[in-house]
Amino acid sequence: MAALYCKGGHILSVWCGFRRVSPNQRLFSMCVTSGKKRVNGVDLFYQQTGQGDHSVLLLPGALGSGQTDFGPQLEKLDKTRFTVVTWDPRGYGQSRPPDRDFPLDFFHRDAKDAIDLMQTLGFRHFSLLGWSDGGITALIAAALNPAVIKKMVVWGSNAYVSEQDLKIYNAIRDVSLWSERMRQPLEKMYGHQYFRETWERWVDGISQFAQNPKGNICRELLQLVVCPTLIVHGAKDPMVPSFHPEYLVQKIKGSRTTTEQALYGWWIIFSTAVTLVDTMPLSTLVLGDSSDTTANSLAQRLTKKTKKQVFVSYNLPMTDASLTLLVEKRIKKEMELHPDKF
């Protein structure tokens, strides 16, 4: 079912799907509301789904949008536990016009836009999940709004720009050198010219921070972050050197970090708690090879056993099934011995 209606001068669209559930054959709604809200002089596009008590804002990376960066999370995160909101920052995705620009305060501007959008939507307390530029935006938003942010997860993010970073940015300036797989989603969303020109502006925009003392983006704000924070990093991430997450975890009090050995050899799985929707819980693959279902299956089985949402970071040899079973048995044994830890 789809509906389109006008509210408060803005067009809103609602897409609803229904799934038959057992054993009582009730219907479970999977509605996604999308629309635009006037915030700080700009019409910002957002998507919202779920009815859970824990509200979460998902912040996309450079030139990204809520749908392109977080489509699986919109679809599969447990809607009974979470209310999930994505947004397109000004100049990105469907938050155009205006065209995107990159003044020296563009991260702070995005942070204010994000907080003000959520409050316009009626959310007073919520968590942040941000990656790349969205992670930097989340760091600033959490630091400047400690009474608003519950928890935070960031990955692929940095608080300053180094000389090494400048070399990386300049190496990827020319989008014609990108693989077709990397270019295609952005060219489809923006068109070739806007994508190319905006990416070049982004490279110039992020590079300008190198002119600040110590390449500062938000160093001084990290000490103000008080919410529980998880910093995720891929050890072979080609865009973000490992010294960036190391710096973040040093400066954000009480934060934790997880580092994996391969960018495309590790997986993060959010598997929903057992509900009446399916006999087997759903799972969402954030990173990794979608043809390898081992991590999904493990997350689903553990979720079914614990009746809780499960987060799995997986980096085992894909060909060694016996090792995977051994790890699963050991996890289940630990659950039996220490149920209070799970």
mmCIF file of C-alpha atoms in Angstrom:
data_model
loop_
_atom_site.group_PDB
_atom_site.id
_atom_site.type_symbol
_atom_site.label_atom_id
_atom_site.label_comp_id
_atom_site.label_asym_id
_atom_site.label_seq_id
_atom_site.Cartn_x
_atom_site.Cartn_y
_atom_site.Cartn_z
ATOM 1 C CA MET A 1 0.000 0.000 0.000
ATOM 2 C CA ALA A 2 1.325 3.446 -0.857
ATOM 3 C CA ALA A 3 -0.092 6.870 -0.044
ATOM 4 C CA LEU A 4 0.882 10.418 -0.877
ATOM 5 C CA TYR A 5 -0.489 13.372 1.029
ATOM 6 C CA CYS A 6 0.309 16.913 2.021
ATOM 7 C CA LYS A 7 0.867 18.005 5.603
ATOM 8 C CA GLY A 8 1.977 21.377 6.810
ATOM 9 C CA GLY A 9 2.862 22.497 3.314
ATOM 10 C CA HIS A 10 5.119 19.499 2.631
ATOM 11 C CA ILE A 11 4.597 16.402 0.557
ATOM 12 C CA LEU A 12 4.801 13.185 2.544
ATOM 13 C CA SER A 13 4.755 9.675 1.187
ATOM 14 C CA VAL A 14 3.982 6.502 3.091
ATOM 15 C CA TRP A 15 4.825 3.019 1.891
ATOM 16 C CA CYS A 16 3.361 0.145 3.854
ATOM 17 C CA GLY A 17 3.875 -3.547 3.441
ATOM 18 C CA PHE A 18 2.231 -6.304 5.430
ATOM 19 C CA ARG A 19 3.518 -9.771 6.239
ATOM 20 C CA ARG A 20 1.501 -12.718 7.477
ATOM 21 C CA VAL A 21 2.789 -13.983 10.802
ATOM 22 C CA SER A 22 2.282 -17.154 12.758
ATOM 23 C CA PRO A 23 0.867 -18.769 14.765
ATOM 24 C CA ASN A 24 -2.136 -16.456 14.995
ATOM 25 C CA GLN A 25 -1.945 -15.211 11.394
ATOM 26 C CA ARG A 26 -1.826 -11.559 12.396
ATOM 27 C CA LEU A 27 -0.459 -8.906 10.059
ATOM 28 C CA PHE A 28 2.781 -7.072 10.797
ATOM 29 C CA SER A 29 3.172 -3.603 9.296
ATOM 30 C CA MET A 30 6.416 -2.418 7.705
ATOM 31 C CA CYS A 31 5.574 1.236 6.973
ATOM 32 C CA VAL A 32 8.205 3.707 5.823
ATOM 33 C CA THR A 33 7.219 7.364 5.928
ATOM 34 C CA SER A 34 9.221 9.828 3.873
ATOM 35 C CA GLY A 35 8.969 13.549 3.337
ATOM 36 C CA LYS A 36 10.680 16.896 3.743
ATOM 37 C CA LYS A 37 10.866 19.253 6.692
ATOM 38 C CA ARG A 38 11.915 22.894 6.559
ATOM 39 C CA VAL A 39 14.975 23.126 8.819
ATOM 40 C CA ASN A 40 17.418 26.043 9.019
ATOM 41 C CA GLY A 41 16.203 27.432 5.698
ATOM 42 C CA VAL A 42 16.478 24.149 3.764
ATOM 43 C CA ASP A 43 13.980 21.394 2.934
ATOM 44 C CA LEU A 44 15.586 18.234 4.370
ATOM 45 C CA PHE A 45 14.450 14.819 3.155
ATOM 46 C CA TYR A 46 13.989 12.035 5.694
ATOM 47 C CA GLN A 47 12.641 8.495 5.979
ATOM 48 C CA GLN A 48 11.160 7.014 9.136
ATOM 49 C CA THR A 49 10.040 3.536 10.138
ATOM 50 C CA GLY A 50 9.340 1.526 13.283
ATOM 51 C CA GLN A 51 7.520 2.156 16.534
ATOM 52 C CA GLY A 52 10.204 1.195 19.068
ATOM 53 C CA ASP A 53 11.089 3.165 22.178
ATOM 54 C CA HIS A 54 14.726 3.562 21.090
ATOM 55 C CA SER A 55 14.959 6.216 18.360
ATOM 56 C CA VAL A 56 18.002 6.130 16.069
ATOM 57 C CA LEU A 57 19.221 8.574 13.421
ATOM 58 C CA LEU A 58 21.377 7.106 10.642
ATOM 59 C CA LEU A 59 23.867 9.560 9.124
ATOM 60 C CA PRO A 60 25.245 8.802 5.619
ATOM 61 C CA GLY A 61 28.738 9.389 4.307
ATOM 62 C CA ALA A 62 30.025 11.888 1.737
ATOM 63 C CA LEU A 63 27.500 12.375 -1.110
ATOM 64 C CA GLY A 64 25.450 9.558 0.413
ATOM 65 C CA SER A 65 21.754 9.464 1.229
ATOM 66 C CA GLY A 66 19.637 7.603 3.725
ATOM 67 C CA GLN A 67 18.337 5.149 1.132
ATOM 68 C CA THR A 68 21.651 4.424 -0.607
ATOM 69 C CA ASP A 69 23.669 4.073 2.588
ATOM 70 C CA PHE A 70 21.116 2.517 4.954
ATOM 71 C CA GLY A 71 18.488 0.749 2.862
ATOM 72 C CA PRO A 72 18.953 -2.631 4.629
ATOM 73 C CA GLN A 73 18.672 -1.052 8.062
ATOM 74 C CA LEU A 74 15.451 0.728 7.112
ATOM 75 C CA GLU A 75 14.014 -2.591 5.998
ATOM 76 C CA LYS A 76 15.245 -5.031 8.610
ATOM 77 C CA LEU A 77 16.070 -3.407 11.935
ATOM 78 C CA ASP A 78 13.620 -4.548 14.595
ATOM 79 C CA LYS A 79 10.731 -2.104 14.291
ATOM 80 C CA THR A 80 9.259 -3.122 17.633
ATOM 81 C CA ARG A 81 12.435 -2.037 19.434
ATOM 82 C CA PHE A 82 13.609 0.863 17.273
ATOM 83 C CA THR A 83 12.230 3.903 15.545
ATOM 84 C CA VAL A 84 14.670 4.408 12.676
ATOM 85 C CA VAL A 85 15.188 7.714 10.871
ATOM 86 C CA THR A 86 17.492 8.391 7.934
ATOM 87 C CA TRP A 87 18.177 11.751 6.399
ATOM 88 C CA ASP A 88 19.782 13.297 3.342
ATOM 89 C CA PRO A 89 22.063 16.190 4.395
ATOM 90 C CA ARG A 90 21.560 19.466 2.556
ATOM 91 C CA GLY A 91 22.741 19.260 -1.052
ATOM 92 C CA TYR A 92 22.759 15.442 -0.991
ATOM 93 C CA GLY A 93 20.192 12.927 -2.206
ATOM 94 C CA GLN A 94 16.696 14.403 -2.172
ATOM 95 C CA SER A 95 17.624 17.385 0.016
ATOM 96 C CA ARG A 96 18.172 19.488 -3.107
ATOM 97 C CA PRO A 97 18.077 22.354 -3.809
ATOM 98 C CA PRO A 98 20.435 23.812 -2.722
ATOM 99 C CA ASP A 99 23.503 22.399 -4.399
ATOM 100 C CA ARG A 100 26.008 21.111 -1.894
ATOM 101 C CA ASP A 101 28.769 23.456 -0.766
ATOM 102 C CA PHE A 102 31.606 22.984 1.687
ATOM 103 C CA PRO A 103 32.363 26.024 3.846
ATOM 104 C CA LEU A 104 34.820 25.491 6.677
ATOM 105 C CA ASP A 105 31.962 24.808 9.103
ATOM 106 C CA PHE A 106 30.052 22.324 6.938
ATOM 107 C CA PHE A 107 30.327 19.500 9.485
ATOM 108 C CA HIS A 108 29.005 21.750 12.247
ATOM 109 C CA ARG A 109 26.229 22.897 9.923
ATOM 110 C CA ASP A 110 25.274 19.269 9.194
ATOM 111 C CA ALA A 111 25.309 18.486 12.916
ATOM 112 C CA LYS A 112 22.923 21.340 13.674
ATOM 113 C CA ASP A 113 20.688 20.358 10.748
ATOM 114 C CA ALA A 114 20.553 16.747 11.970
ATOM 115 C CA ILE A 115 19.666 17.641 15.561
ATOM 116 C CA ASP A 116 17.114 20.255 14.502
ATOM 117 C CA LEU A 117 15.504 17.849 12.017
ATOM 118 C CA MET A 118 15.035 15.187 14.689
ATOM 119 C CA GLN A 119 13.559 17.702 17.093
ATOM 120 C CA THR A 120 11.256 19.010 14.362
ATOM 121 C CA LEU A 121 10.093 15.410 13.903
ATOM 122 C CA GLY A 122 9.326 15.262 17.628
ATOM 123 C CA PHE A 123 12.326 13.276 18.928
ATOM 124 C CA ARG A 124 13.861 14.639 22.113
ATOM 125 C CA HIS A 125 16.325 11.832 22.886
ATOM 126 C CA PHE A 126 17.884 9.488 20.335
ATOM 127 C CA SER A 127 21.020 7.620 19.308
ATOM 128 C CA LEU A 128 23.331 8.213 16.339
ATOM 129 C CA LEU A 129 24.851 5.776 13.838
ATOM 130 C CA GLY A 130 27.175 7.540 11.409
ATOM 131 C CA TRP A 131 29.795 6.486 8.953
ATOM 132 C CA SER A 132 32.465 8.483 7.110
ATOM 133 C CA ASP A 133 31.332 12.129 7.028
ATOM 134 C CA GLY A 134 28.201 11.048 8.872
ATOM 135 C CA GLY A 135 30.390 9.775 11.682
ATOM 136 C CA ILE A 136 32.169 13.128 11.949
ATOM 137 C CA THR A 137 28.792 14.862 11.986
ATOM 138 C CA ALA A 138 27.654 12.485 14.739
ATOM 139 C CA LEU A 139 30.735 13.222 16.855
ATOM 140 C CA ILE A 140 30.056 16.965 16.685
ATOM 141 C CA ALA A 141 26.328 16.534 17.321
ATOM 142 C CA ALA A 142 26.932 14.334 20.368
ATOM 143 C CA ALA A 143 29.537 16.705 21.791
ATOM 144 C CA LEU A 144 27.361 19.792 21.442
ATOM 145 C CA ASN A 145 24.098 18.124 22.529
ATOM 146 C CA PRO A 146 24.969 15.791 25.425
ATOM 147 C CA ALA A 147 21.481 15.918 26.912
ATOM 148 C CA VAL A 148 19.923 14.749 23.647
ATOM 149 C CA ILE A 149 22.107 11.846 22.461
ATOM 150 C CA LYS A 150 21.684 8.434 24.145
ATOM 151 C CA LYS A 151 24.349 6.338 22.406
ATOM 152 C CA MET A 152 26.578 6.543 19.341
ATOM 153 C CA VAL A 153 28.310 4.274 16.831
ATOM 154 C CA VAL A 154 30.735 5.730 14.275
ATOM 155 C CA TRP A 155 32.912 4.083 11.680
ATOM 156 C CA GLY A 156 35.273 5.376 8.986
ATOM 157 C CA SER A 157 35.531 8.745 10.757
ATOM 158 C CA ASN A 158 38.259 11.165 11.810
ATOM 159 C CA ALA A 159 38.650 14.277 13.962
ATOM 160 C CA TYR A 160 41.451 15.843 11.920
ATOM 161 C CA VAL A 161 43.078 15.758 8.476
ATOM 162 C CA SER A 162 46.702 14.656 8.155
ATOM 163 C CA GLU A 163 49.174 14.852 5.287
ATOM 164 C CA GLN A 164 48.529 11.165 4.664
ATOM 165 C CA ASP A 165 44.822 11.881 4.383
ATOM 166 C CA LEU A 166 45.473 14.603 1.805
ATOM 167 C CA LYS A 167 47.319 12.119 -0.399
ATOM 168 C CA ILE A 168 44.394 9.701 -0.161
ATOM 169 C CA TYR A 169 41.827 12.385 -1.024
ATOM 170 C CA ASN A 170 43.769 13.622 -4.036
ATOM 171 C CA ALA A 171 44.242 10.072 -5.294
ATOM 172 C CA ILE A 172 40.473 9.618 -5.577
ATOM 173 C CA ARG A 173 39.579 13.080 -6.873
ATOM 174 C CA ASP A 174 39.044 11.900 -10.467
ATOM 175 C CA VAL A 175 35.842 9.823 -10.417
ATOM 176 C CA SER A 176 36.511 8.537 -13.930
ATOM 177 C CA LEU A 177 39.196 6.351 -12.334
ATOM 178 C CA TRP A 178 36.697 4.737 -9.973
ATOM 179 C CA SER A 179 35.284 1.312 -10.695
ATOM 180 C CA GLU A 180 31.853 1.227 -12.330
ATOM 181 C CA ARG A 181 30.452 -0.478 -9.231
ATOM 182 C CA MET A 182 31.498 2.492 -7.086
ATOM 183 C CA ARG A 183 30.372 5.171 -9.547
ATOM 184 C CA GLN A 184 27.050 3.753 -10.684
ATOM 185 C CA PRO A 185 24.857 4.391 -7.591
ATOM 186 C CA LEU A 186 26.046 7.990 -7.271
ATOM 187 C CA GLU A 187 25.745 8.731 -10.986
ATOM 188 C CA LYS A 188 22.232 7.289 -10.924
ATOM 189 C CA MET A 189 21.278 9.546 -8.018
ATOM 190 C CA TYR A 190 22.978 12.759 -9.159
ATOM 191 C CA GLY A 191 23.785 12.494 -12.846
ATOM 192 C CA HIS A 192 27.366 12.414 -14.066
ATOM 193 C CA GLN A 193 28.074 16.150 -13.976
ATOM 194 C CA TYR A 194 26.661 16.951 -10.533
ATOM 195 C CA PHE A 195 28.359 13.886 -9.076
ATOM 196 C CA ARG A 196 31.749 14.732 -10.577
ATOM 197 C CA GLU A 197 31.618 18.419 -9.658
ATOM 198 C CA THR A 198 30.293 17.813 -6.135
ATOM 199 C CA TRP A 199 32.904 15.142 -5.444
ATOM 200 C CA GLU A 200 35.668 17.511 -6.503
ATOM 201 C CA ARG A 201 34.189 20.152 -4.198
ATOM 202 C CA TRP A 202 34.120 17.575 -1.397
ATOM 203 C CA VAL A 203 37.820 16.802 -1.884
ATOM 204 C CA ASP A 204 38.588 20.523 -1.680
ATOM 205 C CA GLY A 205 36.238 20.910 1.289
ATOM 206 C CA ILE A 206 37.719 18.117 3.382
ATOM 207 C CA SER A 207 41.274 19.108 2.396
ATOM 208 C CA GLN A 208 40.853 22.658 3.699
ATOM 209 C CA PHE A 209 40.956 21.364 7.278
ATOM 210 C CA ALA A 210 44.624 20.526 6.797
ATOM 211 C CA GLN A 211 45.271 24.276 6.940
ATOM 212 C CA ASN A 212 43.940 24.413 10.512
ATOM 213 C CA PRO A 213 46.308 23.875 13.445
ATOM 214 C CA LYS A 214 46.933 20.114 13.610
ATOM 215 C CA GLY A 215 44.476 19.662 10.755
ATOM 216 C CA ASN A 216 41.630 20.157 13.203
ATOM 217 C CA ILE A 217 38.042 19.239 12.379
ATOM 218 C CA CYS A 218 36.637 18.615 15.863
ATOM 219 C CA ARG A 219 39.544 17.636 18.156
ATOM 220 C CA GLU A 220 38.514 19.998 20.912
ATOM 221 C CA LEU A 221 34.974 18.612 21.037
ATOM 222 C CA LEU A 222 35.795 14.958 21.669
ATOM 223 C CA GLN A 223 36.219 15.508 25.413
ATOM 224 C CA LEU A 224 32.629 16.757 25.516
ATOM 225 C CA VAL A 225 31.175 13.456 24.277
ATOM 226 C CA VAL A 226 29.587 11.706 27.270
ATOM 227 C CA CYS A 227 27.276 9.134 25.673
ATOM 228 C CA PRO A 228 28.349 5.471 25.350
ATOM 229 C CA THR A 229 30.331 5.341 22.108
ATOM 230 C CA LEU A 230 31.513 2.495 19.887
ATOM 231 C CA ILE A 231 34.172 3.227 17.260
ATOM 232 C CA VAL A 232 34.367 0.665 14.459
ATOM 233 C CA HIS A 233 37.346 0.396 12.099
ATOM 234 C CA GLY A 234 38.489 -1.904 9.318
ATOM 235 C CA ALA A 235 42.261 -2.405 9.586
ATOM 236 C CA LYS A 236 42.566 -2.359 5.780
ATOM 237 C CA ASP A 237 40.218 0.571 5.256
ATOM 238 C CA PRO A 238 41.836 2.393 2.276
ATOM 239 C CA MET A 239 40.315 5.762 3.219
ATOM 240 C CA VAL A 240 40.845 6.041 6.982
ATOM 241 C CA PRO A 241 44.270 5.185 8.485
ATOM 242 C CA SER A 242 44.195 3.337 11.797
ATOM 243 C CA PHE A 243 45.591 6.266 13.782
ATOM 244 C CA HIS A 244 42.217 8.008 13.459
ATOM 245 C CA PRO A 245 40.114 5.506 15.444
ATOM 246 C CA GLU A 246 42.997 5.162 17.901
ATOM 247 C CA TYR A 247 42.862 8.918 18.480
ATOM 248 C CA LEU A 248 39.087 8.894 18.895
ATOM 249 C CA VAL A 249 39.086 6.165 21.525
ATOM 250 C CA GLN A 250 41.860 7.968 23.426
ATOM 251 C CA LYS A 251 39.962 11.237 23.530
ATOM 252 C CA ILE A 252 36.352 10.086 24.024
ATOM 253 C CA LYS A 253 36.012 9.062 27.647
ATOM 254 C CA GLY A 254 34.644 5.571 28.137
ATOM 255 C CA SER A 255 34.465 4.797 24.415
ATOM 256 C CA ARG A 256 35.216 1.358 22.992
ATOM 257 C CA THR A 257 36.668 0.339 19.656
ATOM 258 C CA THR A 258 36.627 -2.735 17.476
ATOM 259 C CA THR A 259 39.171 -3.247 14.712
ATOM 260 C CA GLU A 260 38.974 -6.012 12.132
ATOM 261 C CA GLN A 261 41.724 -7.385 9.903
ATOM 262 C CA ALA A 262 40.066 -6.890 6.535
ATOM 263 C CA LEU A 263 37.711 -4.316 5.076
ATOM 264 C CA TYR A 264 35.853 -6.867 2.949
ATOM 265 C CA GLY A 265 36.568 -9.905 5.133
ATOM 266 C CA TRP A 266 34.511 -8.871 8.122
ATOM 267 C CA TRP A 267 30.833 -8.541 8.774
ATOM 268 C CA ILE A 268 28.622 -6.648 11.149
ATOM 269 C CA ILE A 269 25.246 -8.289 11.588
ATOM 270 C CA PHE A 270 22.209 -6.879 13.347
ATOM 271 C CA SER A 271 19.789 -9.752 13.821
ATOM 272 C CA THR A 272 16.339 -9.014 15.166
ATOM 273 C CA ALA A 273 15.036 -10.603 18.299
ATOM 274 C CA VAL A 274 12.643 -13.517 17.878
ATOM 275 C CA THR A 275 9.195 -12.140 17.066
ATOM 276 C CA LEU A 276 5.979 -13.421 15.542
ATOM 277 C CA VAL A 277 7.073 -12.081 12.165
ATOM 278 C CA ASP A 278 9.144 -15.106 11.134
ATOM 279 C CA THR A 279 10.066 -18.457 12.599
ATOM 280 C CA MET A 280 13.697 -17.442 11.966
ATOM 281 C CA PRO A 281 14.919 -13.928 12.927
ATOM 282 C CA LEU A 282 15.891 -11.469 10.216
ATOM 283 C CA SER A 283 19.482 -10.328 9.763
ATOM 284 C CA THR A 284 21.109 -7.368 8.048
ATOM 285 C CA LEU A 285 24.508 -7.528 6.380
ATOM 286 C CA VAL A 286 26.345 -4.212 6.682
ATOM 287 C CA LEU A 287 29.720 -5.172 5.203
ATOM 288 C CA GLY A 288 31.122 -8.253 3.535
ATOM 289 C CA ASP A 289 30.425 -10.806 0.813
ATOM 290 C CA SER A 290 26.668 -11.378 0.603
ATOM 291 C CA SER A 291 27.226 -14.819 -0.944
ATOM 292 C CA ASP A 292 28.697 -16.087 2.344
ATOM 293 C CA THR A 293 25.721 -16.757 4.612
ATOM 294 C CA THR A 294 27.720 -18.164 7.536
ATOM 295 C CA ALA A 295 27.652 -14.938 9.555
ATOM 296 C CA ASN A 296 23.934 -14.401 8.937
ATOM 297 C CA SER A 297 23.118 -17.945 10.026
ATOM 298 C CA LEU A 298 25.224 -17.640 13.172
ATOM 299 C CA ALA A 299 23.545 -14.362 14.152
ATOM 300 C CA GLN A 300 20.110 -15.824 13.537
ATOM 301 C CA ARG A 301 20.745 -18.978 15.595
ATOM 302 C CA LEU A 302 22.190 -17.009 18.507
ATOM 303 C CA THR A 303 19.272 -14.585 18.385
ATOM 304 C CA LYS A 304 16.780 -17.432 18.428
ATOM 305 C CA LYS A 305 18.517 -18.923 21.449
ATOM 306 C CA THR A 306 18.900 -15.683 23.449
ATOM 307 C CA LYS A 307 15.626 -14.014 22.382
ATOM 308 C CA LYS A 308 17.709 -10.832 22.075
ATOM 309 C CA GLN A 309 19.168 -8.699 19.306
ATOM 310 C CA VAL A 310 22.629 -9.944 18.339
ATOM 311 C CA PHE A 311 25.655 -8.045 17.010
ATOM 312 C CA VAL A 312 28.199 -10.300 15.253
ATOM 313 C CA SER A 313 31.673 -9.338 14.079
ATOM 314 C CA TYR A 314 32.901 -12.307 12.062
ATOM 315 C CA ASN A 315 36.351 -12.984 10.581
ATOM 316 C CA LEU A 316 36.765 -16.759 10.239
ATOM 317 C CA PRO A 317 38.045 -18.694 7.217
ATOM 318 C CA MET A 318 35.015 -19.190 5.011
ATOM 319 C CA THR A 319 36.085 -22.730 4.043
ATOM 320 C CA ASP A 320 36.441 -24.099 7.577
ATOM 321 C CA ALA A 321 32.925 -25.150 8.619
ATOM 322 C CA SER A 322 34.184 -27.139 11.598
ATOM 323 C CA LEU A 323 35.853 -24.052 13.069
ATOM 324 C CA THR A 324 32.621 -22.085 12.753
ATOM 325 C CA LEU A 325 30.690 -24.817 14.586
ATOM 326 C CA LEU A 326 33.366 -24.957 17.285
ATOM 327 C CA VAL A 327 33.093 -21.199 17.841
ATOM 328 C CA GLU A 328 29.293 -21.387 18.000
ATOM 329 C CA LYS A 329 29.378 -24.229 20.529
ATOM 330 C CA ARG A 330 31.838 -22.275 22.666
ATOM 331 C CA ILE A 331 29.618 -19.181 22.585
ATOM 332 C CA LYS A 332 26.588 -21.211 23.628
ATOM 333 C CA LYS A 333 28.594 -22.793 26.445
ATOM 334 C CA GLU A 334 29.591 -19.358 27.713
ATOM 335 C CA MET A 335 25.923 -18.359 27.602
ATOM 336 C CA GLU A 336 25.040 -21.293 29.799
ATOM 337 C CA LEU A 337 27.858 -20.618 32.274
ATOM 338 C CA HIS A 338 27.419 -16.825 32.395
ATOM 339 C CA PRO A 339 23.817 -15.951 31.414
ATOM 340 C CA ASP A 340 24.120 -12.583 33.154
ATOM 341 C CA LYS A 341 26.729 -11.504 30.596
ATOM 342 C CA PHE A 342 24.458 -11.966 27.617
#
